[in-house]
Short mmCIF file of C-alpha atoms in Angstrom, two decimals:
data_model
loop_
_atom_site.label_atom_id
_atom_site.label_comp_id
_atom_site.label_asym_id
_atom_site.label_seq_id
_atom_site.Cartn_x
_atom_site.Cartn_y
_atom_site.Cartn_z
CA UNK N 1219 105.75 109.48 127.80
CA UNK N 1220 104.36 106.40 129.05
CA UNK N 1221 106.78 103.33 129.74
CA UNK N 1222 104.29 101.12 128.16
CA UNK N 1223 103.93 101.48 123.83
CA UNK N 1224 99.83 100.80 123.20
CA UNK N 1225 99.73 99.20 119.73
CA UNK N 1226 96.09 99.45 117.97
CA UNK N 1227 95.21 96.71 115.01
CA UNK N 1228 91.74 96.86 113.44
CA UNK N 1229 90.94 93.63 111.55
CA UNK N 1230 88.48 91.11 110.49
CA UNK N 1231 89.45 86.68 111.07
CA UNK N 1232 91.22 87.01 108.04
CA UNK N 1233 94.44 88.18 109.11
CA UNK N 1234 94.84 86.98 112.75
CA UNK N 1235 97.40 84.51 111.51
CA UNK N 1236 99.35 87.51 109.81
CA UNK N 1237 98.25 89.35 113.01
CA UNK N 1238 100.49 86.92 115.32
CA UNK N 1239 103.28 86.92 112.92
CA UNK N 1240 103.77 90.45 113.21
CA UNK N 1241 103.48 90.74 116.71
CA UNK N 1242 105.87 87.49 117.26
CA UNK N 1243 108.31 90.20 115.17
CA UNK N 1244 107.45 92.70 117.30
CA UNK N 1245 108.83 90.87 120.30
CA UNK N 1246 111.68 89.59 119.47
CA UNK N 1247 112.98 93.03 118.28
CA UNK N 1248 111.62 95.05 120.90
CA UNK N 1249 113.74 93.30 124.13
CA UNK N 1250 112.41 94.53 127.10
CA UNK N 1251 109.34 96.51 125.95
CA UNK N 1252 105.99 96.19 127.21
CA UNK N 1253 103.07 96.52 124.57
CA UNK N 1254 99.50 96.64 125.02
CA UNK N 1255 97.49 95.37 122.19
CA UNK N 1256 94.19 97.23 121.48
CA UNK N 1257 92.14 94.95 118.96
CA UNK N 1258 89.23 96.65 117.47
CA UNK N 1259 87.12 94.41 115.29
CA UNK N 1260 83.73 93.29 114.50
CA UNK N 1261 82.98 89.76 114.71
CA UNK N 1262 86.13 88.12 115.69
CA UNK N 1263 85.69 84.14 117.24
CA UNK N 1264 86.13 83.84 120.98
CA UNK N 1265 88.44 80.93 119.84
CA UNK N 1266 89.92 83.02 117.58
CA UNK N 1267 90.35 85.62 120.38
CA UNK N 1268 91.67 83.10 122.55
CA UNK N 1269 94.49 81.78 120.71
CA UNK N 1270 95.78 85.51 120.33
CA UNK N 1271 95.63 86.27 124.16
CA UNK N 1272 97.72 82.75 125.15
CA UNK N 1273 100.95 83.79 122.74
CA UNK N 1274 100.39 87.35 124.26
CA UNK N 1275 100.49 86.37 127.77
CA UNK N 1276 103.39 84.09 126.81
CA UNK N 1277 104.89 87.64 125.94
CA UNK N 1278 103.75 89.45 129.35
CA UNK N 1279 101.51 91.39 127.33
CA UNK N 1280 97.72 92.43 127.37
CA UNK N 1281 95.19 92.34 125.02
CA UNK N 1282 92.33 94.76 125.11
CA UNK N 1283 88.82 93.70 123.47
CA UNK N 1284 87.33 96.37 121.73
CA UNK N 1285 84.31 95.03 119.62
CA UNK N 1286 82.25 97.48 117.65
CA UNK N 1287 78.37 97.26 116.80
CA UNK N 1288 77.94 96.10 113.24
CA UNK N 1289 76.08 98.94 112.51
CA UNK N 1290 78.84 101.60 112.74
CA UNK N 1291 79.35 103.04 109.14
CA UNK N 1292 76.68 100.72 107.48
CA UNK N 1293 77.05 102.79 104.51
CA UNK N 1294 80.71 103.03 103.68
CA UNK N 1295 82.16 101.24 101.11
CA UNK N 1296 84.18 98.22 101.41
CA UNK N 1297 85.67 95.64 99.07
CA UNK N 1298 87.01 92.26 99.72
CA UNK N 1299 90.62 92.95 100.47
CA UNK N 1300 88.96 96.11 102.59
CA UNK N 1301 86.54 95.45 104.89
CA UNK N 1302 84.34 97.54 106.91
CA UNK N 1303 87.21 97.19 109.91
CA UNK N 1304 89.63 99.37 108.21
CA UNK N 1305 87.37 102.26 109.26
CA UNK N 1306 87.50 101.75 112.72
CA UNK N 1307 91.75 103.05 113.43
CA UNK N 1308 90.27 106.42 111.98
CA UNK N 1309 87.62 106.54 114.40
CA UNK N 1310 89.42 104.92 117.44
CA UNK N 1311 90.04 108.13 119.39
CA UNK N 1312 85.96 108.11 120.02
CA UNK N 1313 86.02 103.83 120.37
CA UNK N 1314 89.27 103.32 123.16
CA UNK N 1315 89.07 104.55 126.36
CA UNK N 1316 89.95 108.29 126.93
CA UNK N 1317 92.97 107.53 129.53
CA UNK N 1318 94.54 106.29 125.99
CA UNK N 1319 96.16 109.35 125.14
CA UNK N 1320 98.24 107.97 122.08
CA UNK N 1321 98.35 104.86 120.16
CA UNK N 1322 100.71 103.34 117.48
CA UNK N 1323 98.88 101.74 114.92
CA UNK N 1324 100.20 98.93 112.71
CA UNK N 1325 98.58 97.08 109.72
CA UNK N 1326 98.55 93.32 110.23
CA UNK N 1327 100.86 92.96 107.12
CA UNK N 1328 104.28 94.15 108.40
CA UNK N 1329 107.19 92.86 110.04
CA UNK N 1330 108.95 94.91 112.71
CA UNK N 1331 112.70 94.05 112.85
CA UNK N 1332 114.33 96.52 114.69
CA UNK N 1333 112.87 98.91 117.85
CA UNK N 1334 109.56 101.26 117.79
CA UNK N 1335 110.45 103.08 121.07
CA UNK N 1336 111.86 105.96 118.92
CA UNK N 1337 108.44 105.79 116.61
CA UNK N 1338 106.37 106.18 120.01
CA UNK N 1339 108.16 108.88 121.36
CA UNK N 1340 108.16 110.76 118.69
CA UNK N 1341 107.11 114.89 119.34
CA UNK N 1342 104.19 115.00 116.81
CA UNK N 1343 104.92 119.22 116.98
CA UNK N 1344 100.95 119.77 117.79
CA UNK N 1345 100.09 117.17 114.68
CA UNK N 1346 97.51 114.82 115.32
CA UNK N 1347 99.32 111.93 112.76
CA UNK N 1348 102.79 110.72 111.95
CA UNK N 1349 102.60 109.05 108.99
CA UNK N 1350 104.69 107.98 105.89
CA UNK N 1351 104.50 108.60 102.10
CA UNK N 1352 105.38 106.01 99.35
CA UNK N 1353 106.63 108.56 96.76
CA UNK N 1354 108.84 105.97 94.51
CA UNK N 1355 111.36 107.28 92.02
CA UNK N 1356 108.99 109.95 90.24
CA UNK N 1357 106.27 111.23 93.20
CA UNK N 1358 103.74 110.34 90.78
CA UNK N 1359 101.28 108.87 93.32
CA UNK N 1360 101.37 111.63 95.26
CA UNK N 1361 100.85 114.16 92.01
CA UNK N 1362 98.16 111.60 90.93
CA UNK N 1363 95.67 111.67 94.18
CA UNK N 1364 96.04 115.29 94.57
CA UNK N 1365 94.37 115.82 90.76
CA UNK N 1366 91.77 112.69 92.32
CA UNK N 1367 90.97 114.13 95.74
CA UNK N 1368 91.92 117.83 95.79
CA UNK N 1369 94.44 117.67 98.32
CA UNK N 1370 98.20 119.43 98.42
CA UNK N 1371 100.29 117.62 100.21
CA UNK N 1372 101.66 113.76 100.22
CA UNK N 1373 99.72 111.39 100.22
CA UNK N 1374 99.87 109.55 103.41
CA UNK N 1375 99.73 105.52 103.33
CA UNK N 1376 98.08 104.30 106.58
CA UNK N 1377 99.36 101.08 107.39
CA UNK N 1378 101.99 102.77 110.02
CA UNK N 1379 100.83 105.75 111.77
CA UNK N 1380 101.47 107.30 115.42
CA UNK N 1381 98.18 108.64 116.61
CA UNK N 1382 97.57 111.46 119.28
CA UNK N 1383 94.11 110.62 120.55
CA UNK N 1384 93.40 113.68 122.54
CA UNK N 1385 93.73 115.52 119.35
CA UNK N 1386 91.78 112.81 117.08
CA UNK N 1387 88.65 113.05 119.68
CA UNK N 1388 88.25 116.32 118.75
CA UNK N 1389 88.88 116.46 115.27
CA UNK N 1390 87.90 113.46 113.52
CA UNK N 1391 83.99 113.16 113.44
CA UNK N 1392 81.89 110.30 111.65
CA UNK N 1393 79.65 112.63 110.12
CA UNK N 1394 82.80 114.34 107.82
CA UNK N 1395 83.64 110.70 107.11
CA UNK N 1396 80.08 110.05 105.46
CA UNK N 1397 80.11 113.15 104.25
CA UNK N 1398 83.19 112.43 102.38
CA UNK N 1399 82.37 108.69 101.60
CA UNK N 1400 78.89 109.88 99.74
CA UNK N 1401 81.31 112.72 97.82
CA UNK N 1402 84.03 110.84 96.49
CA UNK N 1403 82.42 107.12 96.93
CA UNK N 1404 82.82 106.83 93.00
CA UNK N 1405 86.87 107.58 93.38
CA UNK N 1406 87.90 105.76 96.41
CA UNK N 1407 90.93 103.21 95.30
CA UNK N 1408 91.87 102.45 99.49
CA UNK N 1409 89.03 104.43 100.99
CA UNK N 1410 90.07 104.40 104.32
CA UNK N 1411 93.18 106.02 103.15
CA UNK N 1412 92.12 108.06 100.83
CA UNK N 1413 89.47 109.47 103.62
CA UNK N 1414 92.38 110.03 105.74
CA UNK N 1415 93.92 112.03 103.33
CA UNK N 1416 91.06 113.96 102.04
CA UNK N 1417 90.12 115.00 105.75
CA UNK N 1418 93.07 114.78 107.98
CA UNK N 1419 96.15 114.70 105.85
CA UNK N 1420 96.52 118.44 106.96
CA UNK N 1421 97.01 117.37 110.43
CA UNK N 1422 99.86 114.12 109.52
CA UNK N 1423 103.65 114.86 109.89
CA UNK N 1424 105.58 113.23 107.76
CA UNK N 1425 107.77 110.33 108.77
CA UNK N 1426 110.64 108.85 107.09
CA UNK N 1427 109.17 105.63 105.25
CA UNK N 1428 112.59 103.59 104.65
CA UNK N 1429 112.68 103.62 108.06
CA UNK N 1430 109.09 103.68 109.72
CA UNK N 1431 106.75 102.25 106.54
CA UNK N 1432 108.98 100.56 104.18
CA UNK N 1433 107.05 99.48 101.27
CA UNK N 1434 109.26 95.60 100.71
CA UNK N 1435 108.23 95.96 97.22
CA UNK N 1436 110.13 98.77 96.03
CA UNK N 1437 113.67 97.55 97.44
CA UNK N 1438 115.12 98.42 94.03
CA UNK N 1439 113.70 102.22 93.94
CA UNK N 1440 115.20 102.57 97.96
CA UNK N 1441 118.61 101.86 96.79
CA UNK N 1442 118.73 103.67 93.81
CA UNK N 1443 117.53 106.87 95.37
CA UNK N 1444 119.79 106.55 98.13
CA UNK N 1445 122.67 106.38 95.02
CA UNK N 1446 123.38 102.52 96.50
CA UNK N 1447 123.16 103.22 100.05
CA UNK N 1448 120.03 101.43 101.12
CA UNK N 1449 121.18 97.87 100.64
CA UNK N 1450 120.04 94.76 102.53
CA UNK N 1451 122.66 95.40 105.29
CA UNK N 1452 121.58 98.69 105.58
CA UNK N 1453 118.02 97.92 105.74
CA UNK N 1454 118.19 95.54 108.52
CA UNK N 1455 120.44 97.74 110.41
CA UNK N 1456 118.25 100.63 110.35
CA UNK N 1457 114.72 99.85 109.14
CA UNK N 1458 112.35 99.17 112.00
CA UNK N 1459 109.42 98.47 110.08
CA UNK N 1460 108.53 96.41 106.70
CA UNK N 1461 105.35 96.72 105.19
CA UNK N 1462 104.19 94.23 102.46
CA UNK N 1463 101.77 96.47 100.78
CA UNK N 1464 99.87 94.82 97.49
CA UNK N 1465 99.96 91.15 96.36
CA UNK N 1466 100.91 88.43 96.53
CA UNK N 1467 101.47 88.77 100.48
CA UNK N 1468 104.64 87.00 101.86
CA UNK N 1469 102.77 83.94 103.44
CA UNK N 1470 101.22 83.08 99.62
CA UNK N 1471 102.64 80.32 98.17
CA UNK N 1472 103.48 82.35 95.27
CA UNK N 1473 104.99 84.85 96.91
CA UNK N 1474 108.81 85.22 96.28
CA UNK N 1475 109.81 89.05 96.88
CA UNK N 1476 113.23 89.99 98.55
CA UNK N 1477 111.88 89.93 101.91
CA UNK N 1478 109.99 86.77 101.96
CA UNK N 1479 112.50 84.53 103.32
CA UNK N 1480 112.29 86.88 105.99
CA UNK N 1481 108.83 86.84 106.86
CA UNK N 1482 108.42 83.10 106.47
CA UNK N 1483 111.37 82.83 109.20
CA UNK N 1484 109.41 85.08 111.95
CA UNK N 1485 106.57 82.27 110.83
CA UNK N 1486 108.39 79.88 112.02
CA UNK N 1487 109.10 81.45 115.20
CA UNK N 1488 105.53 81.99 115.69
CA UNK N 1489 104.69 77.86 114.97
CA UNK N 1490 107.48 76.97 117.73
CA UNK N 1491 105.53 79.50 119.91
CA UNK N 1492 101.84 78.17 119.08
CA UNK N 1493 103.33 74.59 119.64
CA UNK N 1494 104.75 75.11 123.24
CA UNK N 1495 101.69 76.75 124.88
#
């Protein structure tokens, strides 16, 4: 496996500040790790751009700047909280470079607190996803979008997922993708995810999401299924990844979950950073 971890985002301007947050986490809990940033997006500023490269370099890191035509999937559906870019980690196999063999994608709201080196080198077993469910107490989302889109297995949430590219070029095609947007574009809640689920959730091993995808709303439902076990100690001990799925996100005002505190503190680091370059 490579030395190096290659870390993919796909965003729009929106969420470069929540971009450099999580990547300032990244850092700090990844000591002597070297990440390559692959940033495919659409119309991001060269200012914008610019500001993101000078905290990287101030990590010894490189950013890669993968802009995609503005035509590419001009008929899928988006909505305001999910723009056209959340298309683009499904087809990112055909968009990076083919000496990219694998890629670790993150969503821009997370905070990684402990290392990913065990993440990256995971052994897929010949799957071309690792990915994480968010069953809950009951399983009921999982029973719920396999009634909506057909499927039998979990249903996979996309905001953490370890991606073997030699296997995606060959498999995911942005014709099935239309195809499937035009077929279900009346029941798609997250479409990228629910695409990725409907088409490729066949292909995903499951990883464990208290540790690689854990949802920092349902704190409450992790420690009572764990009978008490997955408290705040243990969480910070042995959770690498937090992922602030739904609203409000941690840096609104009116945000005031049990991780929070936590995310406005890596915020800070991040404005000590931005102020010294």
């Amino acid at each position: 496996m490579n030395d190096e971890i290659d870390i993919l985002v796909t965003l729009d301007e929106n969420y470069m500040e929540p971009l450099k947050v999580m990547l300032t986490s990244l850092y700090y809990n990844n000591p002597g790790e070297t990440f390559n940033i692959w940033l495919i997006h659409q119309a991001i500023s060269r200012e914008k751009l610019l500001e993101l490269n000078k905290i990287l370099n101030s990590f010894n890191w490189k950013l890669y700047n993968e802009k995609i035509d503005a035509k590419l999937l001009d008929g899928a559906p988006t909505l305001e909280r999910y723009p056209k870019e959340m298309y683009f980690r499904l087809l990112c196999g055909q968009i990076l470079p083919k000496s990219v063999k694998r890629v670790l994608y993150l969503d821009p709201d997370i905070l990684v607190i402990n290392p990913l080196r065990e993440l990256w080198d995971l052994d897929l077993e010949g799957s071309m996803i690792g990915a994480a469910t968010h069953t809950g107490m009951t399983n009921l989302t999982t029973e719920i979008n396999s009634l909506r889109l057909g499927t039998d297995h979990g249903y996979y949430n996309s905001g953490v997922m370890v991606i073997d590219l030699e296997i995606a070029r060959s498999t995911i095609k942005l014709q099935d993708i239309d195809d499937a947007i035009n077929k279900y574009n009346a029941f798609l809640i997250l479409p990228d995810q629910d695409i990725l689920n409907y088409l490729y959730g066949k292909y995903i091993k499951e990883i464990p999401e208290e540790i690689w995808n854990y949802d920092s709303r349902k704190y409450f439902s992790y420690y009572t299924k764990s009978f008490k076990k997955h408290n705040l100690q243990w969480v910070m001990e042995n959770t690498s990844i937090l992922h602030f799925c739904g609203r409000p996100k941690p840096w609104d005002p009116k945000s005031d979950g049990k991780f929070t505190a936590l995310y406005l503190h890596y915020q800070k680091f991040l404005k000590r950073i931005s102020e010294n370059l």
